[in-house]
PDB file of C-alpha atoms in Angstrom:
ATOM      1  CA  UNK T   1     -26.350  17.936  18.909  1.00 59.00           C
ATOM      2  CA  UNK T   2     -24.804  18.693  22.279  1.00 50.00           C
ATOM      3  CA  UNK T   3     -21.448  20.448  21.955  1.00 46.00           C
ATOM      4  CA  UNK T   4     -18.921  18.423  23.934  1.00 41.00           C
ATOM      5  CA  UNK T   5     -15.708  19.347  22.155  1.00 37.00           C
ATOM      6  CA  UNK T   6     -15.230  23.001  23.035  1.00 37.00           C
ATOM      7  CA  UNK T   7     -12.478  24.474  25.154  1.00 38.00           C
ATOM      8  CA  UNK T   8     -14.743  26.610  27.296  1.00 43.00           C
ATOM      9  CA  UNK T   9     -18.100  25.977  28.904  1.00 40.00           C
ATOM     10  CA  UNK T  10     -18.093  22.208  28.435  1.00 44.00           C
ATOM     11  CA  UNK T  11     -19.343  21.255  31.900  1.00 52.00           C
ATOM     12  CA  UNK T  12     -23.001  20.546  31.185  1.00 54.00           C
ATOM     13  CA  UNK T  13     -23.845  20.568  34.904  1.00 53.00           C
ATOM     14  CA  UNK T  14     -22.901  24.252  35.146  1.00 63.00           C
ATOM     15  CA  UNK T  15     -23.628  25.235  31.536  1.00 90.00           C
ATOM     16  CA  UNK T  16     -26.758  27.406  31.444  1.00 93.00           C
ATOM     17  CA  UNK T  17     -27.764  25.774  28.154  1.00 95.00           C
ATOM     18  CA  UNK T  18     -27.160  22.207  29.436  1.00 96.00           C
ATOM     19  CA  UNK T  19     -24.331  21.951  26.925  1.00 97.00           C
ATOM     20  CA  UNK T  20     -26.654  22.251  23.929  1.00 98.00           C
ATOM     21  CA  UNK T  21     -25.268  23.704  20.730  1.00 98.00           C
ATOM     22  CA  UNK T  22     -26.662  26.813  19.086  1.00 98.00           C
ATOM     23  CA  UNK T  23     -28.006  24.664  16.254  1.00 97.00           C
ATOM     24  CA  UNK T  24     -29.879  22.388  18.651  1.00 97.00           C
ATOM     25  CA  UNK T  25     -31.381  25.315  20.558  1.00 97.00           C
ATOM     26  CA  UNK T  26     -32.573  26.922  17.340  1.00 97.00           C
ATOM     27  CA  UNK T  27     -33.997  23.766  15.789  1.00 95.00           C
ATOM     28  CA  UNK T  28     -35.717  22.796  19.033  1.00 94.00           C
ATOM     29  CA  UNK T  29     -37.406  26.161  19.474  1.00 90.00           C
ATOM     30  CA  UNK T  30     -37.109  28.371  16.396  1.00 83.00           C
ATOM     31  CA  UNK T  31     -40.269  30.265  17.350  1.00 87.00           C
ATOM     32  CA  UNK T  32     -38.468  31.604  20.435  1.00 89.00           C
ATOM     33  CA  UNK T  33     -34.758  31.373  19.750  1.00 94.00           C
ATOM     34  CA  UNK T  34     -33.293  34.325  17.845  1.00 97.00           C
ATOM     35  CA  UNK T  35     -30.197  34.028  15.660  1.00 98.00           C
ATOM     36  CA  UNK T  36     -27.570  36.748  15.439  1.00 98.00           C
ATOM     37  CA  UNK T  37     -26.109  37.681  12.078  1.00 98.00           C
ATOM     38  CA  UNK T  38     -23.382  35.261  10.894  1.00 98.00           C
ATOM     39  CA  UNK T  39     -20.835  38.089  11.059  1.00 98.00           C
ATOM     40  CA  UNK T  40     -21.007  37.839  14.857  1.00 98.00           C
ATOM     41  CA  UNK T  41     -18.783  34.844  15.507  1.00 98.00           C
ATOM     42  CA  UNK T  42     -16.182  33.355  17.807  1.00 99.00           C
ATOM     43  CA  UNK T  43     -12.879  35.177  17.443  1.00 99.00           C
ATOM     44  CA  UNK T  44     -10.908  32.074  18.407  1.00 98.00           C
ATOM     45  CA  UNK T  45     -11.550  28.453  17.484  1.00 98.00           C
ATOM     46  CA  UNK T  46     -13.317  26.345  20.100  1.00 97.00           C
ATOM     47  CA  UNK T  47     -14.875  29.192  22.071  1.00 98.00           C
ATOM     48  CA  UNK T  48     -18.224  28.521  23.724  1.00 98.00           C
ATOM     49  CA  UNK T  49     -20.293  30.615  26.089  1.00 98.00           C
ATOM     50  CA  UNK T  50     -23.713  30.121  27.672  1.00 98.00           C
ATOM     51  CA  UNK T  51     -25.254  32.290  30.337  1.00 98.00           C
ATOM     52  CA  UNK T  52     -27.607  35.128  31.233  1.00 98.00           C
ATOM     53  CA  UNK T  53     -27.043  38.440  29.502  1.00 99.00           C
ATOM     54  CA  UNK T  54     -25.726  41.496  31.301  1.00 99.00           C
ATOM     55  CA  UNK T  55     -26.555  44.148  28.735  1.00 99.00           C
ATOM     56  CA  UNK T  56     -24.436  47.206  28.016  1.00 99.00           C
ATOM     57  CA  UNK T  57     -25.220  50.112  25.702  1.00 99.00           C
ATOM     58  CA  UNK T  58     -21.948  51.798  24.872  1.00 98.00           C
ATOM     59  CA  UNK T  59     -20.510  54.206  22.332  1.00 98.00           C
ATOM     60  CA  UNK T  60     -18.449  52.935  19.424  1.00 98.00           C
ATOM     61  CA  UNK T  61     -14.774  53.793  19.665  1.00 98.00           C
ATOM     62  CA  UNK T  62     -14.917  54.105  23.471  1.00 98.00           C
ATOM     63  CA  UNK T  63     -14.501  51.299  26.019  1.00 98.00           C
ATOM     64  CA  UNK T  64     -15.124  52.959  29.385  1.00 99.00           C
ATOM     65  CA  UNK T  65     -18.496  51.173  29.534  1.00 99.00           C
ATOM     66  CA  UNK T  66     -16.702  47.836  29.236  1.00 99.00           C
ATOM     67  CA  UNK T  67     -14.364  48.649  32.110  1.00 99.00           C
ATOM     68  CA  UNK T  68     -17.404  49.545  34.224  1.00 99.00           C
ATOM     69  CA  UNK T  69     -19.312  46.450  33.153  1.00 99.00           C
ATOM     70  CA  UNK T  70     -16.505  44.106  34.187  1.00 99.00           C
ATOM     71  CA  UNK T  71     -16.680  45.632  37.664  1.00 98.00           C
ATOM     72  CA  UNK T  72     -20.469  45.683  38.012  1.00 98.00           C
ATOM     73  CA  UNK T  73     -21.770  42.613  36.150  1.00 99.00           C
ATOM     74  CA  UNK T  74     -22.901  39.682  38.339  1.00 98.00           C
ATOM     75  CA  UNK T  75     -20.746  36.589  38.581  1.00 98.00           C
ATOM     76  CA  UNK T  76     -21.809  34.000  36.006  1.00 98.00           C
ATOM     77  CA  UNK T  77     -23.132  36.472  33.457  1.00 98.00           C
ATOM     78  CA  UNK T  78     -22.273  37.096  29.810  1.00 99.00           C
ATOM     79  CA  UNK T  79     -21.477  40.660  28.796  1.00 99.00           C
ATOM     80  CA  UNK T  80     -23.636  41.607  25.804  1.00 99.00           C
ATOM     81  CA  UNK T  81     -22.504  44.950  24.445  1.00 99.00           C
ATOM     82  CA  UNK T  82     -23.999  47.154  21.736  1.00 99.00           C
ATOM     83  CA  UNK T  83     -21.327  49.347  20.144  1.00 98.00           C
ATOM     84  CA  UNK T  84     -23.166  49.788  16.841  1.00 96.00           C
ATOM     85  CA  UNK T  85     -20.645  47.666  14.969  1.00 97.00           C
ATOM     86  CA  UNK T  86     -17.720  50.043  15.509  1.00 98.00           C
ATOM     87  CA  UNK T  87     -14.464  48.570  14.194  1.00 98.00           C
ATOM     88  CA  UNK T  88     -12.225  49.513  17.128  1.00 98.00           C
ATOM     89  CA  UNK T  89     -10.375  47.243  19.546  1.00 98.00           C
ATOM     90  CA  UNK T  90     -12.758  47.791  22.459  1.00 99.00           C
ATOM     91  CA  UNK T  91     -11.712  44.649  24.328  1.00 99.00           C
ATOM     92  CA  UNK T  92      -8.406  42.873  24.774  1.00 98.00           C
ATOM     93  CA  UNK T  93      -6.272  40.786  27.091  1.00 99.00           C
ATOM     94  CA  UNK T  94      -6.410  43.183  30.056  1.00 98.00           C
ATOM     95  CA  UNK T  95     -10.208  43.246  30.177  1.00 99.00           C
ATOM     96  CA  UNK T  96     -10.423  39.499  29.539  1.00 99.00           C
ATOM     97  CA  UNK T  97      -8.204  38.751  32.540  1.00 99.00           C
ATOM     98  CA  UNK T  98     -10.207  41.187  34.661  1.00 99.00           C
ATOM     99  CA  UNK T  99     -13.459  39.541  33.542  1.00 99.00           C
ATOM    100  CA  UNK T 100     -12.168  36.076  34.399  1.00 98.00           C
ATOM    101  CA  UNK T 101     -11.112  37.283  37.829  1.00 98.00           C
ATOM    102  CA  UNK T 102     -14.653  38.557  38.372  1.00 98.00           C
ATOM    103  CA  UNK T 103     -16.230  35.246  37.322  1.00 98.00           C
ATOM    104  CA  UNK T 104     -17.765  36.494  34.084  1.00 99.00           C
ATOM    105  CA  UNK T 105     -18.382  33.870  31.411  1.00 98.00           C
ATOM    106  CA  UNK T 106     -17.669  35.685  28.166  1.00 99.00           C
ATOM    107  CA  UNK T 107     -18.303  38.613  25.846  1.00 99.00           C
ATOM    108  CA  UNK T 108     -20.698  39.057  22.941  1.00 99.00           C
ATOM    109  CA  UNK T 109     -20.116  42.463  21.383  1.00 99.00           C
ATOM    110  CA  UNK T 110     -21.386  44.265  18.304  1.00 98.00           C
ATOM    111  CA  UNK T 111     -18.023  45.918  17.725  1.00 98.00           C
ATOM    112  CA  UNK T 112     -14.338  45.160  17.419  1.00 99.00           C
ATOM    113  CA  UNK T 113     -11.854  43.424  19.730  1.00 99.00           C
ATOM    114  CA  UNK T 114      -8.146  42.629  19.737  1.00 98.00           C
ATOM    115  CA  UNK T 115      -5.533  40.414  21.468  1.00 98.00           C
ATOM    116  CA  UNK T 116      -7.204  37.338  20.026  1.00 98.00           C
ATOM    117  CA  UNK T 117      -4.255  34.981  20.553  1.00 98.00           C
ATOM    118  CA  UNK T 118      -3.947  35.983  24.192  1.00 98.00           C
ATOM    119  CA  UNK T 119      -7.659  35.500  24.813  1.00 98.00           C
ATOM    120  CA  UNK T 120      -7.545  32.098  23.158  1.00 98.00           C
ATOM    121  CA  UNK T 121      -4.732  31.132  25.522  1.00 98.00           C
ATOM    122  CA  UNK T 122      -6.804  32.389  28.456  1.00 98.00           C
ATOM    123  CA  UNK T 123      -9.800  30.427  27.211  1.00 98.00           C
ATOM    124  CA  UNK T 124     -12.032  33.490  27.541  1.00 98.00           C
ATOM    125  CA  UNK T 125     -14.894  33.255  25.011  1.00 99.00           C
ATOM    126  CA  UNK T 126     -15.346  36.328  22.806  1.00 99.00           C
ATOM    127  CA  UNK T 127     -17.821  36.743  19.958  1.00 99.00           C
ATOM    128  CA  UNK T 128     -17.501  39.794  17.720  1.00 99.00           C
ATOM    129  CA  UNK T 129     -17.784  40.853  14.068  1.00 98.00           C
ATOM    130  CA  UNK T 130     -14.394  42.612  13.905  1.00 98.00           C
ATOM    131  CA  UNK T 131     -10.815  42.053  15.008  1.00 98.00           C
ATOM    132  CA  UNK T 132      -8.687  45.200  14.874  1.00 98.00           C
ATOM    133  CA  UNK T 133      -5.803  46.865  16.693  1.00 98.00           C
ATOM    134  CA  UNK T 134      -7.373  50.346  16.473  1.00 97.00           C
ATOM    135  CA  UNK T 135      -7.535  51.863  19.961  1.00 94.00           C
ATOM    136  CA  UNK T 136     -10.405  53.507  21.839  1.00 98.00           C
ATOM    137  CA  UNK T 137     -11.201  56.451  24.076  1.00 98.00           C
ATOM    138  CA  UNK T 138     -12.468  56.252  27.650  1.00 98.00           C
ATOM    139  CA  UNK T 139     -15.067  58.978  28.050  1.00 98.00           C
ATOM    140  CA  UNK T 140     -18.550  57.439  27.873  1.00 98.00           C
ATOM    141  CA  UNK T 141     -19.690  55.365  30.895  1.00 98.00           C
ATOM    142  CA  UNK T 142     -22.496  53.601  29.034  1.00 98.00           C
ATOM    143  CA  UNK T 143     -25.869  52.365  30.244  1.00 99.00           C
ATOM    144  CA  UNK T 144     -26.498  48.950  31.827  1.00 99.00           C
ATOM    145  CA  UNK T 145     -29.560  46.739  32.125  1.00 98.00           C
ATOM    146  CA  UNK T 146     -31.410  47.998  29.053  1.00 99.00           C
ATOM    147  CA  UNK T 147     -32.445  46.211  25.847  1.00 99.00           C
ATOM    148  CA  UNK T 148     -29.604  46.291  23.322  1.00 99.00           C
ATOM    149  CA  UNK T 149     -29.268  45.221  19.704  1.00 98.00           C
ATOM    150  CA  UNK T 150     -26.392  42.867  18.984  1.00 98.00           C
ATOM    151  CA  UNK T 151     -25.975  41.016  15.722  1.00 98.00           C
ATOM    152  CA  UNK T 152     -29.378  42.257  14.580  1.00 98.00           C
ATOM    153  CA  UNK T 153     -31.130  40.746  17.614  1.00 98.00           C
ATOM    154  CA  UNK T 154     -32.649  42.593  20.561  1.00 98.00           C
ATOM    155  CA  UNK T 155     -31.221  41.197  23.805  1.00 99.00           C
ATOM    156  CA  UNK T 156     -32.778  41.935  27.182  1.00 99.00           C
ATOM    157  CA  UNK T 157     -31.202  41.555  30.611  1.00 99.00           C
ATOM    158  CA  UNK T 158     -31.341  37.923  31.739  1.00 98.00           C
ATOM    159  CA  UNK T 159     -31.931  36.429  28.290  1.00 98.00           C
ATOM    160  CA  UNK T 160     -29.946  33.241  27.693  1.00 98.00           C
ATOM    161  CA  UNK T 161     -27.073  33.916  25.301  1.00 98.00           C
ATOM    162  CA  UNK T 162     -25.251  30.970  23.741  1.00 98.00           C
ATOM    163  CA  UNK T 163     -22.313  31.141  21.364  1.00 98.00           C
ATOM    164  CA  UNK T 164     -20.254  28.410  19.737  1.00 98.00           C
ATOM    165  CA  UNK T 165     -18.565  27.560  16.443  1.00 98.00           C
ATOM    166  CA  UNK T 166     -21.859  27.954  14.556  1.00 98.00           C
ATOM    167  CA  UNK T 167     -22.699  31.446  15.817  1.00 98.00           C
ATOM    168  CA  UNK T 168     -24.709  33.134  18.558  1.00 99.00           C
ATOM    169  CA  UNK T 169     -28.342  32.606  19.572  1.00 98.00           C
ATOM    170  CA  UNK T 170     -30.516  34.344  22.150  1.00 98.00           C
ATOM    171  CA  UNK T 171     -33.364  32.702  24.067  1.00 98.00           C
ATOM    172  CA  UNK T 172     -35.771  35.042  25.897  1.00 97.00           C
ATOM    173  CA  UNK T 173     -35.585  34.441  29.640  1.00 97.00           C
ATOM    174  CA  UNK T 174     -39.216  33.312  29.885  1.00 96.00           C
ATOM    175  CA  UNK T 175     -38.697  30.712  27.148  1.00 96.00           C
ATOM    176  CA  UNK T 176     -35.535  29.129  28.543  1.00 96.00           C
ATOM    177  CA  UNK T 177     -37.067  26.176  30.475  1.00 95.00           C
ATOM    178  CA  UNK T 178     -39.254  25.049  27.562  1.00 95.00           C
ATOM    179  CA  UNK T 179     -36.427  25.548  25.062  1.00 96.00           C
ATOM    180  CA  UNK T 180     -33.976  23.473  27.085  1.00 97.00           C
ATOM    181  CA  UNK T 181     -36.496  20.671  27.561  1.00 96.00           C
ATOM    182  CA  UNK T 182     -37.221  20.659  23.817  1.00 96.00           C
ATOM    183  CA  UNK T 183     -33.479  20.600  23.145  1.00 96.00           C
ATOM    184  CA  UNK T 184     -33.047  17.583  25.433  1.00 96.00           C
ATOM    185  CA  UNK T 185     -35.724  15.764  23.444  1.00 96.00           C
ATOM    186  CA  UNK T 186     -34.160  16.744  20.126  1.00 95.00           C
ATOM    187  CA  UNK T 187     -30.752  15.444  21.164  1.00 95.00           C
ATOM    188  CA  UNK T 188     -32.321  12.130  22.193  1.00 95.00           C
ATOM    189  CA  UNK T 189     -34.015  11.891  18.779  1.00 94.00           C
ATOM    190  CA  UNK T 190     -30.761  12.682  16.980  1.00 94.00           C
ATOM    191  CA  UNK T 191     -28.888  10.033  18.928  1.00 95.00           C
ATOM    192  CA  UNK T 192     -31.455   7.458  17.833  1.00 96.00           C
ATOM    193  CA  UNK T 193     -31.143   8.700  14.247  1.00 95.00           C
ATOM    194  CA  UNK T 194     -27.364   8.410  14.321  1.00 95.00           C
ATOM    195  CA  UNK T 195     -27.599   4.881  15.685  1.00 95.00           C
ATOM    196  CA  UNK T 196     -29.918   3.929  12.827  1.00 95.00           C
ATOM    197  CA  UNK T 197     -27.624   5.501  10.222  1.00 94.00           C
ATOM    198  CA  UNK T 198     -24.631   3.651  11.627  1.00 96.00           C
ATOM    199  CA  UNK T 199     -26.689   0.462  11.372  1.00 94.00           C
ATOM    200  CA  UNK T 200     -27.138   1.081   7.646  1.00 94.00           C
ATOM    201  CA  UNK T 201     -30.430   2.998   7.367  1.00 92.00           C
ATOM    202  CA  UNK T 202     -30.312   5.739   4.724  1.00 95.00           C
ATOM    203  CA  UNK T 203     -31.270   9.296   5.597  1.00 93.00           C
ATOM    204  CA  UNK T 204     -33.892   9.175   2.831  1.00 93.00           C
ATOM    205  CA  UNK T 205     -35.650   6.308   4.578  1.00 92.00           C
ATOM    206  CA  UNK T 206     -35.053   7.599   8.080  1.00 92.00           C
ATOM    207  CA  UNK T 207     -36.728  10.918   7.364  1.00 91.00           C
ATOM    208  CA  UNK T 208     -39.308   9.674   4.871  1.00 90.00           C
ATOM    209  CA  UNK T 209     -37.786  11.611   1.986  1.00 90.00           C
ATOM    210  CA  UNK T 210     -37.572   8.934  -0.674  1.00 86.00           C
ATOM    211  CA  UNK T 211     -40.876   9.788  -2.368  1.00 81.00           C
ATOM    212  CA  UNK T 212     -39.844  13.426  -2.650  1.00 81.00           C
ATOM    213  CA  UNK T 213     -36.871  12.406  -4.787  1.00 77.00           C
ATOM    214  CA  UNK T 214     -39.182  10.861  -7.382  1.00 71.00           C
ATOM    215  CA  UNK T 215     -37.716   7.442  -6.702  1.00 64.00           C
ATOM    216  CA  UNK T 216     -40.098   6.124  -4.078  1.00 58.00           C
ATOM    217  CA  UNK T 217     -40.238   2.379  -3.524  1.00 54.00           C
TER     218      UNK T 217
END
C-alpha cells in the first residue's frame, strides 16, 4: 500500500514514486522493478526516499567522491553510491547537512555510514548495509553518471530509486510511467480488499484460496 506514515518524502504530489511503498512497486511490476539485498536498509526508523538516481562509483574507505557528488548532483536527485560494501563511515552529519542544503533527497550507498542519530534528527534518508565510526581517506575523486552496482542491483543514471522500511527497489527509467500506473491500480484494489475484510469477508474467500486448503465449500 501507499506509505503515508514516514518522516521523509511523504508529500505524494512531489514524491517521484507517487508515495507508493517499495512493496507496492515490486508487486505491481516485478518484471521491471529490481530489489536490493535486504542488508541494504534504512539506517534510521521512518526514512523514505524516492527520486532519480545520480550514480557514483567510488573507492571503499575513501569519501572524496561523496564530497564531489554533493556539489555536482542535480537538485531533487538521490545519490546512489557503489563503494563495494566497504565498512567505513563514508557519510555522516556534515555531508548530510551539505546534501540537504543542495536539495538532494537522500543517499543509497553500498558501504558504511555514521552519525545515524544526527541524520535521523535532520530527517535525511540514508540506506546502507553498515553503520560504523571507522574513518575514511580523501584521495579518489570517483566517477559519476555510470552504471553502478548497489545492493546486488545495477543502477543507471535516472533510474527511479525508492527506499522505505521494507528495503530499496530500483525501477528502470523507461519503465517508471507504466510501473506507477500499475501501482496506482494495485493500491485501489488493495483498498477494496481491505474494505471487504473489515466487512467480515475472509482472506480465503476474497482471494479464492479456500479450495487450496482442502476445505472448499
